[in-house]
PDB file of C-alpha atoms in Angstrom:
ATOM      1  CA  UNK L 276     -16.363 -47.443  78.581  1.00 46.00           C
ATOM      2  CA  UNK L 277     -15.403 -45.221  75.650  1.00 59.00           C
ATOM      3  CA  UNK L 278     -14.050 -46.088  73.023  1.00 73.00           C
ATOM      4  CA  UNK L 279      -9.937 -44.755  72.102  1.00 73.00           C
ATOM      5  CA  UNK L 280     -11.601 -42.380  69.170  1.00 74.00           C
ATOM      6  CA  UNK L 281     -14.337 -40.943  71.521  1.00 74.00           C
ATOM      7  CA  UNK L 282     -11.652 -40.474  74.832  1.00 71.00           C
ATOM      8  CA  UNK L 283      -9.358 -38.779  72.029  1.00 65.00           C
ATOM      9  CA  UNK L 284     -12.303 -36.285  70.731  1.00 67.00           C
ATOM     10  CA  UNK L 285     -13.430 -35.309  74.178  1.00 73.00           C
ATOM     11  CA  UNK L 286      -9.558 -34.649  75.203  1.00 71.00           C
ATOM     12  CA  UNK L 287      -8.418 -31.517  75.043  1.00 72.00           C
ATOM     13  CA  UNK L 288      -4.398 -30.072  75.603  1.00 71.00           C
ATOM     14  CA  UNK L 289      -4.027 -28.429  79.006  1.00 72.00           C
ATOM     15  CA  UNK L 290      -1.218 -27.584  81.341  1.00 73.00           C
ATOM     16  CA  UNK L 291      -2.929 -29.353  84.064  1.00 82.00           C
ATOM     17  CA  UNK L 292      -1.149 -32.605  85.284  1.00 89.00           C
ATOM     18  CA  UNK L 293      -2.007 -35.653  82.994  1.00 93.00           C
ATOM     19  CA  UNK L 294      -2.547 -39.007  83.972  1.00 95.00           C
ATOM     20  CA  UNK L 295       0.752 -39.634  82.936  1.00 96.00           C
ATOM     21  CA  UNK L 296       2.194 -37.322  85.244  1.00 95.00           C
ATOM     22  CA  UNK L 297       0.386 -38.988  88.280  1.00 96.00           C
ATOM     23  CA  UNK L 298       2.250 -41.969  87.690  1.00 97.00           C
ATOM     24  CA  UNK L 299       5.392 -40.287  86.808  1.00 97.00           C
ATOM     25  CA  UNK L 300       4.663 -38.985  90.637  1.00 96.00           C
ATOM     26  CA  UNK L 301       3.328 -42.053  91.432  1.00 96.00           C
ATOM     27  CA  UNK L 302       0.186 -41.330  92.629  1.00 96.00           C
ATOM     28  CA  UNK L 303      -1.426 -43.589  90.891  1.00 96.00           C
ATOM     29  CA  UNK L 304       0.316 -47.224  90.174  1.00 96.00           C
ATOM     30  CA  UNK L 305       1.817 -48.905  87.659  1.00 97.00           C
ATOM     31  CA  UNK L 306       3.330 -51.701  85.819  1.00 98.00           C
ATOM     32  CA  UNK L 307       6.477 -50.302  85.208  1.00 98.00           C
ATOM     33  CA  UNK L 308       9.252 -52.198  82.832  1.00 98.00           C
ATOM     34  CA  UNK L 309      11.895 -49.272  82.168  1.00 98.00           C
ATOM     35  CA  UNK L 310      12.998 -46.120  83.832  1.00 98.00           C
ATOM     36  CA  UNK L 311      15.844 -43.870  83.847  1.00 98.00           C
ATOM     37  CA  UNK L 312      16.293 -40.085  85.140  1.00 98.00           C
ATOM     38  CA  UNK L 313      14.629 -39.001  81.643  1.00 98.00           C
ATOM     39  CA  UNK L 314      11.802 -41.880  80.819  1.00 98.00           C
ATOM     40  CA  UNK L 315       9.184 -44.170  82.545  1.00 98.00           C
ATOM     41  CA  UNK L 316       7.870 -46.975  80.404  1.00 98.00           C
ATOM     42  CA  UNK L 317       5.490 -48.469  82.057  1.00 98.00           C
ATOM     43  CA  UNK L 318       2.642 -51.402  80.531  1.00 98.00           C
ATOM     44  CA  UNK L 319      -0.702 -49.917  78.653  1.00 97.00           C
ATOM     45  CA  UNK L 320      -3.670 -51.135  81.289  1.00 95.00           C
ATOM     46  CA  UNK L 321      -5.711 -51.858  77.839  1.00 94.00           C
ATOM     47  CA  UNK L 322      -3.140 -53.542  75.666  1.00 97.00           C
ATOM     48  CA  UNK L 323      -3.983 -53.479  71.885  1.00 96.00           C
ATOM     49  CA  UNK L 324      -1.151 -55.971  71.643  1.00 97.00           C
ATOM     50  CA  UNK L 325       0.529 -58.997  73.737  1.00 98.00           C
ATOM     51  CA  UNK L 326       3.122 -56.236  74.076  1.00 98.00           C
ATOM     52  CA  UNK L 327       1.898 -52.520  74.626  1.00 98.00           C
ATOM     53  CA  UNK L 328       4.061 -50.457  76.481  1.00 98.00           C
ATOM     54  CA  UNK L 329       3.769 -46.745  77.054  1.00 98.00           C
ATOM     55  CA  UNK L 330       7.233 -44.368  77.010  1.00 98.00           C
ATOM     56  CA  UNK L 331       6.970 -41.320  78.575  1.00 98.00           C
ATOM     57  CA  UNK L 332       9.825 -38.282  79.703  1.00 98.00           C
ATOM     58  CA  UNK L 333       9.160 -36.903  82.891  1.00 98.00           C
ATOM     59  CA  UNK L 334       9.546 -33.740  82.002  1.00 96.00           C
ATOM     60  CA  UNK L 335       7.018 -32.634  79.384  1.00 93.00           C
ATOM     61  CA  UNK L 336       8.568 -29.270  78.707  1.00 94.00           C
ATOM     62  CA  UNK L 337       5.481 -28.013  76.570  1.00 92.00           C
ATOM     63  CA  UNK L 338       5.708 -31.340  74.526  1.00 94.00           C
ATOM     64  CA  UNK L 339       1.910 -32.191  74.854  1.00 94.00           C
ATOM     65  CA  UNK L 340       2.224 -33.931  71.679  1.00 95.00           C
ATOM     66  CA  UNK L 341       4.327 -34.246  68.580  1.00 97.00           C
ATOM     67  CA  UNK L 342       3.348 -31.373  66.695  1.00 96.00           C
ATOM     68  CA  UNK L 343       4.282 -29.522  69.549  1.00 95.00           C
ATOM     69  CA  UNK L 344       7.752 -30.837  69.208  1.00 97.00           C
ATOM     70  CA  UNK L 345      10.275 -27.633  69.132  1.00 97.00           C
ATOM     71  CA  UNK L 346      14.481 -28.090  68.441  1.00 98.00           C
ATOM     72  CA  UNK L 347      15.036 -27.856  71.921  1.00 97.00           C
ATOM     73  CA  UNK L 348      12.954 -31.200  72.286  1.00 98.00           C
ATOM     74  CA  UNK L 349      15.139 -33.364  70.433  1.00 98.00           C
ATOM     75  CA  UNK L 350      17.169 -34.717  72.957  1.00 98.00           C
ATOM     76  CA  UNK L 351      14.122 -36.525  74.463  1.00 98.00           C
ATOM     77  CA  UNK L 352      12.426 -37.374  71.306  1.00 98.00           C
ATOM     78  CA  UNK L 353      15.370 -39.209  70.326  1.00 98.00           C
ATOM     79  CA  UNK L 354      15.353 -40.571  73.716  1.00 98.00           C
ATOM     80  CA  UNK L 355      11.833 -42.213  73.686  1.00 98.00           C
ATOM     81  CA  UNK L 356      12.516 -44.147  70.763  1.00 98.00           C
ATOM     82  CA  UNK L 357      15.866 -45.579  71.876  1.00 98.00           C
ATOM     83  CA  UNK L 358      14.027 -46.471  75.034  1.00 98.00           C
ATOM     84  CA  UNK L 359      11.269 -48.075  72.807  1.00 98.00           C
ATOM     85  CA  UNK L 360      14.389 -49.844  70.764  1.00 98.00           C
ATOM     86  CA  UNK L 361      15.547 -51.389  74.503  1.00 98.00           C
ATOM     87  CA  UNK L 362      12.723 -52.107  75.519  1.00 98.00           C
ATOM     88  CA  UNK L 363      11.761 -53.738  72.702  1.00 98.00           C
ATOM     89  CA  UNK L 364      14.672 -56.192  73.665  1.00 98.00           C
ATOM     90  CA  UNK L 365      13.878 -56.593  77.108  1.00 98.00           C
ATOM     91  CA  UNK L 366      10.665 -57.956  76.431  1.00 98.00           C
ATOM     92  CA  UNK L 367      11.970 -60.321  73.605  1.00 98.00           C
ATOM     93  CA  UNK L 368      10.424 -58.804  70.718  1.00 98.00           C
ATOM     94  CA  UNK L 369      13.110 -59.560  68.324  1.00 97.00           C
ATOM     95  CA  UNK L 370      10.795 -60.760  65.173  1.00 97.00           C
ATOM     96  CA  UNK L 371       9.847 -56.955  65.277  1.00 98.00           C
ATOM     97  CA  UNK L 372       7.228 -54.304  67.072  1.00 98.00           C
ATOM     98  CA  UNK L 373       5.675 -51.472  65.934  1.00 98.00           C
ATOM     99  CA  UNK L 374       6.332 -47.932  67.070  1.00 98.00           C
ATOM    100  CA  UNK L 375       3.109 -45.527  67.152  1.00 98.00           C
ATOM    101  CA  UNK L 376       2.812 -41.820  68.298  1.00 98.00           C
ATOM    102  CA  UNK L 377      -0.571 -40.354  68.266  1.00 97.00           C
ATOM    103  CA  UNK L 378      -0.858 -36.873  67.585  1.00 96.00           C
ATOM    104  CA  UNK L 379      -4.492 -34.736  67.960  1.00 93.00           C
ATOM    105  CA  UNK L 380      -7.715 -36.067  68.109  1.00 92.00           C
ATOM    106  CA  UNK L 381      -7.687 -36.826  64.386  1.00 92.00           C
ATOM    107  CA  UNK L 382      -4.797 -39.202  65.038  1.00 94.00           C
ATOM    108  CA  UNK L 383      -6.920 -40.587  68.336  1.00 93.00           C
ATOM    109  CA  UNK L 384      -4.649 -38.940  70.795  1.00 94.00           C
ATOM    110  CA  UNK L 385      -6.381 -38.985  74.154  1.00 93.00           C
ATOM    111  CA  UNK L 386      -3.436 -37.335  76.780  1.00 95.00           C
ATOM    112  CA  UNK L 387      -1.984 -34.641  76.072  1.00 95.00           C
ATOM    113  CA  UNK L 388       1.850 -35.710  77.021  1.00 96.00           C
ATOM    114  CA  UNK L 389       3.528 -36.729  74.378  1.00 97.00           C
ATOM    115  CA  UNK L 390       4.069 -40.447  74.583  1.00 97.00           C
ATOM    116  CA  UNK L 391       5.336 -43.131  72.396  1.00 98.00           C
ATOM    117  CA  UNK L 392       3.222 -46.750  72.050  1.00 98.00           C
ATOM    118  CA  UNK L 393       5.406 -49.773  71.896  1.00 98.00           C
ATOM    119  CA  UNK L 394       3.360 -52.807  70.348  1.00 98.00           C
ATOM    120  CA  UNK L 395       4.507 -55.894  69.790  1.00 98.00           C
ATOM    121  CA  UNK L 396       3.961 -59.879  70.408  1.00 98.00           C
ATOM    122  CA  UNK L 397       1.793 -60.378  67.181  1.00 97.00           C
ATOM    123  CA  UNK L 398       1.797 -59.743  63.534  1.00 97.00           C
ATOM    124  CA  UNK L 399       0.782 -56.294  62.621  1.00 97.00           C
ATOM    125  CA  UNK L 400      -1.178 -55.207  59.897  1.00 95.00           C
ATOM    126  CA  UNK L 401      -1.582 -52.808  56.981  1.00 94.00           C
ATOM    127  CA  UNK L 402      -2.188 -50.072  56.913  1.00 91.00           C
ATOM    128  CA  UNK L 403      -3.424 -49.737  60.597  1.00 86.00           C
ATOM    129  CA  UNK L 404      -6.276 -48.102  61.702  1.00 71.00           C
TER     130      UNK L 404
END
């Protein structure tokens, strides 16, 4: 298997469906934990943390990734880190998580939806990777 840095170097942005909307279509399964008519968070099938959940809007809207981000995306942006913030809760992470958005293949970002990484369950370092 690949590692994260090499799957993030050999991704490239593309209109053409992610993984990420397969499952938002659920075409392909998954363990989800949170959705409303805006997000699906849904658990990371190779967990970098006892807690590592994915948060995703179902609309992408162009946002393949941060620096993609455009005023008229701030509704959602704001959206996927509340959801992280509830989240967070529902899975008792109350002595703290870390939020993480990866953006480009220099910061290891291997699908091109914009997503947000919810990690928590353990002490975190720093700085991270």
């Amino acid at each position: 298997m690949a590692s994260e840095k090499d799957a993030a170097l050999a991704a490239a942005p593309s209109d053409a469906p992610t993984i990420f909307d397969k499952i938002i279509n659920k075409e392909i399964p998954s363990n989800v934990v949170y959705e409303d008519d805006k997000v699906l968070a849904f658990r990371d099938i190779a967990p970098q943390a006892p807690v590592h959940i994915l948060i995703i809007p179902k609309v992408r809207d162009g946002l393949t990734g941060l620096s993609k981000a455009g005023e008229r995306h701030c509704d959602i942006l704001g959206r996927l880190l509340y959801t992280a913030k509830l989240v967070a809760k529902q899975e008792g992470l109350d002595d703290g998580y870390r939020v993480v958005v990866n953006d480009g293949p220099k910061g290891c970002q291997s699908v091109y939806h914009i997503h947000v990484h919810l990690l928590g369950g353990r002490q975190m370092n720093w700085p991270p990777g």
